[in-house]
PDB file of C-alpha atoms and ligand atoms in Angstrom:
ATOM      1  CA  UNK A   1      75.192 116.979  80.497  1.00 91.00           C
ATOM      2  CA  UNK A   2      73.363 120.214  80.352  1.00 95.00           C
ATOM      3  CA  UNK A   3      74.167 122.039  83.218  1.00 96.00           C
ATOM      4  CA  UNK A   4      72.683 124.872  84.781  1.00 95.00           C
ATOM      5  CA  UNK A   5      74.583 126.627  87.905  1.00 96.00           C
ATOM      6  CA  UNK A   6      72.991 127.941  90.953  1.00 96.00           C
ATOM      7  CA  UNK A   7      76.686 130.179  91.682  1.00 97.00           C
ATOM      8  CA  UNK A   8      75.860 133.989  90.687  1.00 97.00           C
ATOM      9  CA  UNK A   9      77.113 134.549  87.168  1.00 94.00           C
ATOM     10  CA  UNK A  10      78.212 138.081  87.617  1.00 97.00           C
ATOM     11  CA  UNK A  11      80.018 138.001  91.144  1.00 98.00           C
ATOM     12  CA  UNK A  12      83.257 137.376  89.360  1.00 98.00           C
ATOM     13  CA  UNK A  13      84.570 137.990  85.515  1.00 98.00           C
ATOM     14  CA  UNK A  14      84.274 134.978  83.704  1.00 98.00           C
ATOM     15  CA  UNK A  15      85.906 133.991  80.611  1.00 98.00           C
ATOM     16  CA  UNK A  16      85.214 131.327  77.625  1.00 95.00           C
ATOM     17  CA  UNK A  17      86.059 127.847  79.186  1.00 96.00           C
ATOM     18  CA  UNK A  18      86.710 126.868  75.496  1.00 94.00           C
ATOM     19  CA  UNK A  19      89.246 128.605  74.803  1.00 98.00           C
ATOM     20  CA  UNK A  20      91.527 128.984  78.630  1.00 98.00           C
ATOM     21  CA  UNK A  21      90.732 125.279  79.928  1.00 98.00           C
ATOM     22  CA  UNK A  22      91.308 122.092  78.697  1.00 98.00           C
ATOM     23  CA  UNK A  23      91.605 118.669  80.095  1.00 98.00           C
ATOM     24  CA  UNK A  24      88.798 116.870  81.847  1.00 96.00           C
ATOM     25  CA  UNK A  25      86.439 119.151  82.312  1.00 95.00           C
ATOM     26  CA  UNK A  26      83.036 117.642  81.404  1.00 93.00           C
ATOM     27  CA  UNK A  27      80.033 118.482  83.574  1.00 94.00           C
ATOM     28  CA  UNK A  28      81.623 120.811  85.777  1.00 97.00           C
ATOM     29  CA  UNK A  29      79.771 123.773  86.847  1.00 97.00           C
ATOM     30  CA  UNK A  30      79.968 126.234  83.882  1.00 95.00           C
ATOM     31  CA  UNK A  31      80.168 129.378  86.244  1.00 97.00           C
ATOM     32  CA  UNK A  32      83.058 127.363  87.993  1.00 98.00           C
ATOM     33  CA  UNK A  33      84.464 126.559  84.419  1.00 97.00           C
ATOM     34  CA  UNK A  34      84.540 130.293  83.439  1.00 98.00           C
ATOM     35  CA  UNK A  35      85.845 131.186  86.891  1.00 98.00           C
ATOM     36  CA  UNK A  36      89.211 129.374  86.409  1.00 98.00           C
ATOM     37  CA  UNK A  37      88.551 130.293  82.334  1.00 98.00           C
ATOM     38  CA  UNK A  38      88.849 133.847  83.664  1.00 98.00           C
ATOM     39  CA  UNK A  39      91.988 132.877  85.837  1.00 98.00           C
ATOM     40  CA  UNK A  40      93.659 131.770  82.692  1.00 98.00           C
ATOM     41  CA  UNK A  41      92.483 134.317  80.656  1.00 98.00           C
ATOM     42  CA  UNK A  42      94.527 137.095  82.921  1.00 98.00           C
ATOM     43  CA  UNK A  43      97.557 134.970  83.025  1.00 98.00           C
ATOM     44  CA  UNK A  44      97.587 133.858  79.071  1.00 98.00           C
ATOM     45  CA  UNK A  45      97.318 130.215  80.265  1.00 98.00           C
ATOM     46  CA  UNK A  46      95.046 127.428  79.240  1.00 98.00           C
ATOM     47  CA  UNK A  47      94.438 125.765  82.875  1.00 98.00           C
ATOM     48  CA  UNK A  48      94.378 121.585  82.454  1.00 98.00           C
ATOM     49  CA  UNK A  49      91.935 119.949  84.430  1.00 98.00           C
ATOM     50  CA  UNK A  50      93.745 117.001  85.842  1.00 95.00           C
ATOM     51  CA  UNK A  51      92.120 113.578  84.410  1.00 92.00           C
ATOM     52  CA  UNK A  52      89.470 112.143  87.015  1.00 89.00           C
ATOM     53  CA  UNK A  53      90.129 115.539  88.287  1.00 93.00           C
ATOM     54  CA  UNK A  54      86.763 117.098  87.041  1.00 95.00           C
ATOM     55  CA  UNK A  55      82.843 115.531  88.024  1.00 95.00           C
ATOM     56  CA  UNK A  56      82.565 112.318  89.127  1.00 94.00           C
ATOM     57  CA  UNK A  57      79.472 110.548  89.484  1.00 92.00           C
ATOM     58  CA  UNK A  58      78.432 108.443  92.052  1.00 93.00           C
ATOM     59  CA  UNK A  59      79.684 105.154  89.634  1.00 94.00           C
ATOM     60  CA  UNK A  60      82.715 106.904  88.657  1.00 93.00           C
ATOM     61  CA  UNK A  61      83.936 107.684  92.502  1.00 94.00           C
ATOM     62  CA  UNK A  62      83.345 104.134  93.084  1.00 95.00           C
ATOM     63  CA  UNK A  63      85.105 102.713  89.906  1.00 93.00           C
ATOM     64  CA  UNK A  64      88.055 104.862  91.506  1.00 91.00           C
ATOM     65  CA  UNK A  65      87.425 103.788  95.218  1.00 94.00           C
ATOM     66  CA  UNK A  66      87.885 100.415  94.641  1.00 95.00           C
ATOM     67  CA  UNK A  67      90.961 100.823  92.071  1.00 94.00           C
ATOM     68  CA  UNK A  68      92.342 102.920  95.455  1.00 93.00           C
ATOM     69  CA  UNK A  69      91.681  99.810  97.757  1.00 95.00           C
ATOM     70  CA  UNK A  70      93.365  97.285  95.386  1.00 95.00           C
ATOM     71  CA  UNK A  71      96.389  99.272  95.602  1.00 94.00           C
ATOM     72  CA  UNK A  72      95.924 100.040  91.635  1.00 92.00           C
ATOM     73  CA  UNK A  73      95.493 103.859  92.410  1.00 85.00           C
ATOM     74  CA  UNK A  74      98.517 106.228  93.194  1.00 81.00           C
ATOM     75  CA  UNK A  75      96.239 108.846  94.638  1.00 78.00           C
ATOM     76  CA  UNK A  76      93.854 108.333  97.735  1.00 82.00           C
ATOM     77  CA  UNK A  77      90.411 108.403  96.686  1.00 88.00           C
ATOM     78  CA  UNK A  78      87.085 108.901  98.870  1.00 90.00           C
ATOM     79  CA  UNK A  79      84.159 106.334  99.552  1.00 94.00           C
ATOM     80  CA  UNK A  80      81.547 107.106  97.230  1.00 95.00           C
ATOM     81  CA  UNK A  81      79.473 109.464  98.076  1.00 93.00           C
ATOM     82  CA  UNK A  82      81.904 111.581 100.015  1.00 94.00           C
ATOM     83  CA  UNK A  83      83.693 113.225  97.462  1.00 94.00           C
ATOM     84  CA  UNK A  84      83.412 116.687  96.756  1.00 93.00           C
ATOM     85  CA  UNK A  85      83.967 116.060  93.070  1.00 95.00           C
ATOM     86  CA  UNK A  86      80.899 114.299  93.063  1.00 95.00           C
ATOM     87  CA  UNK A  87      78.850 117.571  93.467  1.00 95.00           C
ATOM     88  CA  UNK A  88      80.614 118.964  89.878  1.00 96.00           C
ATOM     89  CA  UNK A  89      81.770 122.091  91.733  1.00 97.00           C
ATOM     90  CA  UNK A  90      84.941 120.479  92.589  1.00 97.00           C
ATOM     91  CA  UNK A  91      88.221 120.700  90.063  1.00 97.00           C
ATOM     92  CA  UNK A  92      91.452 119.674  90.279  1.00 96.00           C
ATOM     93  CA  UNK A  93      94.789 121.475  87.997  1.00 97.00           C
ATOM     94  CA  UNK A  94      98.539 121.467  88.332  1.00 97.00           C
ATOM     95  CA  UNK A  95      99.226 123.934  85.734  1.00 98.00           C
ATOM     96  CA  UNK A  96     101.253 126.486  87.770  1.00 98.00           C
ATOM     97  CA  UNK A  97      99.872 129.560  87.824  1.00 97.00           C
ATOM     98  CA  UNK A  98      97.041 128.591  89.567  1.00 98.00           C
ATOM     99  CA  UNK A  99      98.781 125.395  91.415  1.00 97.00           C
ATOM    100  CA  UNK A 100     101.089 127.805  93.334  1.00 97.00           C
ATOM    101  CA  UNK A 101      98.209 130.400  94.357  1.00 97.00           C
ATOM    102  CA  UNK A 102      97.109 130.636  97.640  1.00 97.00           C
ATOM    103  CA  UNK A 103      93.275 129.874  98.307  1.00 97.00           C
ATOM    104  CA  UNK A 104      93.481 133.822  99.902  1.00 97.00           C
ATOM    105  CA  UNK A 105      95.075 134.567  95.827  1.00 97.00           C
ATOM    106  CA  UNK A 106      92.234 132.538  94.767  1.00 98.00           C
ATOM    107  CA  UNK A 107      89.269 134.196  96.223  1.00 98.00           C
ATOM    108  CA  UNK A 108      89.691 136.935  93.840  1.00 97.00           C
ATOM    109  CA  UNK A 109      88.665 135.007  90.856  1.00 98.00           C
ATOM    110  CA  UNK A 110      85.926 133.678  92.777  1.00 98.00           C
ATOM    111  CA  UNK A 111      87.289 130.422  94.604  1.00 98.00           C
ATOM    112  CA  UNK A 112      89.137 128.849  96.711  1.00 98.00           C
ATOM    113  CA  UNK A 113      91.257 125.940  97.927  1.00 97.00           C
ATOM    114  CA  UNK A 114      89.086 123.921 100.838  1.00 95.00           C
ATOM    115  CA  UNK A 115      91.681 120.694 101.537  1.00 93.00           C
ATOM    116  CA  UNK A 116      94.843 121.805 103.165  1.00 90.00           C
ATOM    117  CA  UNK A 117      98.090 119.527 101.395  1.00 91.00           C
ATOM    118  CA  UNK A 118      95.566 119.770  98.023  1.00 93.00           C
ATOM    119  CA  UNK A 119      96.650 122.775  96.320  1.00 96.00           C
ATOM    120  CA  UNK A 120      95.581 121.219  93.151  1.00 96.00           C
ATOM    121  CA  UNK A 121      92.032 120.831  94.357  1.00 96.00           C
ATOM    122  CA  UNK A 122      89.885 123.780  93.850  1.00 98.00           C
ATOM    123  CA  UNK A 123      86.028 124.991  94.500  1.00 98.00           C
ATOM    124  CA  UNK A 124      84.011 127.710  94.189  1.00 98.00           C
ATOM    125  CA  UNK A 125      84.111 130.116  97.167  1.00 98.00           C
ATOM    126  CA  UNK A 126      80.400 130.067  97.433  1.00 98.00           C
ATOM    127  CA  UNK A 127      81.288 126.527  99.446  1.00 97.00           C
ATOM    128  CA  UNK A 128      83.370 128.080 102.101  1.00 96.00           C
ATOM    129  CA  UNK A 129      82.008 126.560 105.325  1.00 95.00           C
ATOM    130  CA  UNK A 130      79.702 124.289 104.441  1.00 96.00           C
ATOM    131  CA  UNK A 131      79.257 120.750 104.396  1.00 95.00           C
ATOM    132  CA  UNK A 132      79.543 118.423 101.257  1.00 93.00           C
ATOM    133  CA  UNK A 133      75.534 117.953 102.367  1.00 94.00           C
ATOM    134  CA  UNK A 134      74.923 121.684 102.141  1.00 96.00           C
ATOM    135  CA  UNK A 135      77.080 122.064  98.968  1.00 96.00           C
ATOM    136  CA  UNK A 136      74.969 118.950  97.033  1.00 94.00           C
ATOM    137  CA  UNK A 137      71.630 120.259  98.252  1.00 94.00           C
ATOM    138  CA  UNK A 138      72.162 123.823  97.484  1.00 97.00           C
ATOM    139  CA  UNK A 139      75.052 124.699  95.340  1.00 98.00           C
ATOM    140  CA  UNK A 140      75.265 122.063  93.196  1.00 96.00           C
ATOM    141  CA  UNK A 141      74.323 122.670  89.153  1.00 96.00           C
ATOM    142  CA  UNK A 142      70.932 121.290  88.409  1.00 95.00           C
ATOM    143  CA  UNK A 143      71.084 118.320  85.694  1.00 95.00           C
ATOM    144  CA  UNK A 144      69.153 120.042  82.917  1.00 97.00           C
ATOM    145  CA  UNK A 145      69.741 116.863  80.708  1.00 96.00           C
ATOM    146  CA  UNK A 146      67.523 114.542  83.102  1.00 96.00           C
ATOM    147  CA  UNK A 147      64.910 116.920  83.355  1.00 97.00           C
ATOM    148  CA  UNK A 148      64.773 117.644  79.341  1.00 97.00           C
ATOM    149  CA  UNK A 149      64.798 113.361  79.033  1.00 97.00           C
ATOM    150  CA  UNK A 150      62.046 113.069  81.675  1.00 97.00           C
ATOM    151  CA  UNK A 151      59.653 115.744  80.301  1.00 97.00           C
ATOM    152  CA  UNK A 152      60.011 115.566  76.483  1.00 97.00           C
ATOM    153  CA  UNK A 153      60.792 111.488  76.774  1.00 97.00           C
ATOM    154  CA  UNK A 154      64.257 112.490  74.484  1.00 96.00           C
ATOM    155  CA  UNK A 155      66.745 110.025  73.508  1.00 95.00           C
ATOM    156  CA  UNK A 156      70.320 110.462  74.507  1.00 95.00           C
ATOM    157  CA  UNK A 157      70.963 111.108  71.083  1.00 96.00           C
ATOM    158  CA  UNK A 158      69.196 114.407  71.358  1.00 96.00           C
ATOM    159  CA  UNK A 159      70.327 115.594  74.584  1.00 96.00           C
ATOM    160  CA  UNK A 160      73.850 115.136  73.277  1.00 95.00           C
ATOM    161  CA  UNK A 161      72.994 117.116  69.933  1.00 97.00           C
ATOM    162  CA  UNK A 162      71.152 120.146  72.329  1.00 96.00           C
ATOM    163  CA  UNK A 163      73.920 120.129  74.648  1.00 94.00           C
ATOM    164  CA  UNK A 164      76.394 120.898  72.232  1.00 93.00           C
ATOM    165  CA  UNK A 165      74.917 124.169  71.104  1.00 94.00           C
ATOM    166  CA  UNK A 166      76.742 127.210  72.966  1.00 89.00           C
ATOM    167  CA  UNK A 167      73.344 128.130  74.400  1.00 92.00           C
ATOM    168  CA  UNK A 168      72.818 124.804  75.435  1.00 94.00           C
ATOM    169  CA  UNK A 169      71.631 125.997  79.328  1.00 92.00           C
ATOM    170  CA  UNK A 170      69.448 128.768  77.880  1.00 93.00           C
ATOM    171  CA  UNK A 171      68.223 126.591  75.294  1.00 96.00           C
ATOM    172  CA  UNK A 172      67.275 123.258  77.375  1.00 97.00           C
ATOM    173  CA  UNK A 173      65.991 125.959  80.843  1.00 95.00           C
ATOM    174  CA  UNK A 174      63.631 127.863  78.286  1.00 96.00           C
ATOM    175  CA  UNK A 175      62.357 124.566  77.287  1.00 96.00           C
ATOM    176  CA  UNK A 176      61.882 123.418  80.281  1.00 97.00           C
ATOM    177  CA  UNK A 177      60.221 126.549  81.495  1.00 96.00           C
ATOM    178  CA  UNK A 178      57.543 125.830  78.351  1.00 95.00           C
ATOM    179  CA  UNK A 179      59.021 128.912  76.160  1.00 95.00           C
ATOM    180  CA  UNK A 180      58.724 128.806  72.542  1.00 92.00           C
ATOM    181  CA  UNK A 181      59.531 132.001  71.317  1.00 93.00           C
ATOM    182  CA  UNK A 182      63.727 131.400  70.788  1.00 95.00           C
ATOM    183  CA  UNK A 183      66.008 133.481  68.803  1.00 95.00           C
ATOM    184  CA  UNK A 184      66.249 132.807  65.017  1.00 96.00           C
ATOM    185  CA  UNK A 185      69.922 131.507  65.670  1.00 96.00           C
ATOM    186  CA  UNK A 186      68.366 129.071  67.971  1.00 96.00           C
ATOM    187  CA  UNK A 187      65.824 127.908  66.421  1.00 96.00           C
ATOM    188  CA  UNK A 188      68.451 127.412  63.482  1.00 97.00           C
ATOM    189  CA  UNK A 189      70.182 125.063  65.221  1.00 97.00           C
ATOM    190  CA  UNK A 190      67.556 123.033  66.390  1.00 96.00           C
ATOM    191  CA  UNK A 191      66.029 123.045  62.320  1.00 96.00           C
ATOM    192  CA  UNK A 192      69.345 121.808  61.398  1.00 97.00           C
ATOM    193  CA  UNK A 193      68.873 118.335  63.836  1.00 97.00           C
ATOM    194  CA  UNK A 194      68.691 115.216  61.700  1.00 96.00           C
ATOM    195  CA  UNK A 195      65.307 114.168  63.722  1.00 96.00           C
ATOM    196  CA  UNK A 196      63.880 117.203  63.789  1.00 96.00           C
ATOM    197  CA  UNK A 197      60.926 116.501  62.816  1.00 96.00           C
ATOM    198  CA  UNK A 198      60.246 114.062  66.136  1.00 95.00           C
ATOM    199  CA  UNK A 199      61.917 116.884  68.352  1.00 96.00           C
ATOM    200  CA  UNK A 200      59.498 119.322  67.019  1.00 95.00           C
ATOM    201  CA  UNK A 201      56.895 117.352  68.210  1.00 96.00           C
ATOM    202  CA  UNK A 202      58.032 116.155  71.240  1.00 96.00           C
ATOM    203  CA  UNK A 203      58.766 119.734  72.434  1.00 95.00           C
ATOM    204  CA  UNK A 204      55.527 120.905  70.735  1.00 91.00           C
ATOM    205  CA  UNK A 205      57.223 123.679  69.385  1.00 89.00           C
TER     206      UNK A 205
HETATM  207 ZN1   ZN B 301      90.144 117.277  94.146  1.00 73.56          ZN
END
């Protein structure tokens, strides 16, 4: 997914998620991504994002839920639509550095740990006091990849291909915002697409 946040990108240093975390970290907030990047960064250490310990959508917490209720899970796991993972703000790590920080420790880099007995599970600090409502409706990154499927009718295929470019948010929010004038670099990119052509015309650039 392309992913654009709605937490303030310059509140707290942020470093390339690329190169300081690993593990399962697909579709979480990229300002919440470079947060912990950041975190890592300071403390040479790539931080692991524990597996089914990144976003989970709506299908994914209940694949989980009901793996939980058959007994199949080791971890609890919330009724769907109650997690806070679901909102892609939400990660969970055990790599030590950050496992044995306090959520006070935390706050410096910009989050924070909301469960008491889960110091794996971490959030931005942006969602200190508010309900999982609040955090959905207001703090949660907007899903640039539906919007760029329902306006230019793109395939999958496409949104996959635009996603993977570094400037993948710029990129897909320009588009959206009906800009055409991109960067040479950009425009590169998008030249070098196999189905360019049909892009071209379905973003009428
Ligand atoms: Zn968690």
């Amino acid at each position: 997914m392309i992913l654009k946040s709605k937490l303030s990108k310059t509140a707290y240093p942020i470093a390339d998620p690329d190169k300081w975390v690993t593990g399962d970290k697909a579709d979480i907030d990229p300002v919440v991504l470079g947060r912990i990047a950041y975190l890592g960064k300071v403390h040479g250490t790539v931080i692991v994002i524990t597996q089914g310990g990144g976003f989970r959508s709506f299908e994914e917490q209940t694949r989980m839920y009901n793996l939980y209720k058959a007994g199949k899970l080791q971890a609890t796991a919330a009724k769907p639509g109650t997690s806070r993972h679901e909102s892609g703000l939400a990660l969970d790590s055990s790599t030590p550095i950050y496992r044995n920080m306090t959520s006070k420790e935390l706050m410096k880099y910009g989050l924070h740990k909301p469960i008491k007995n889960e110091p794996w599970h971490g959030e931005p600090v942006e969602t200190a006091g508010k309900s999982l409502t609040a955090i959905k409706n207001q703090l949660a990154p907007e899903d640039l990849t539906s919007q760029m499927k329902k306006k230019f009718g793109l395939s999958g295929v496409t949104t996959d291909y635009i996603a993977a470019y570094k400037y993948a948010e710029d990129l897909a929010a320009g588009l959206l915002a009906g800009r055409k004038d991109f960067a040479a670099e950009t425009m590169k990119y998008l030249y070098s697409y196999k189905y360019w052509e049909s892009l071209r015309e379905k973003l009428g650039l």
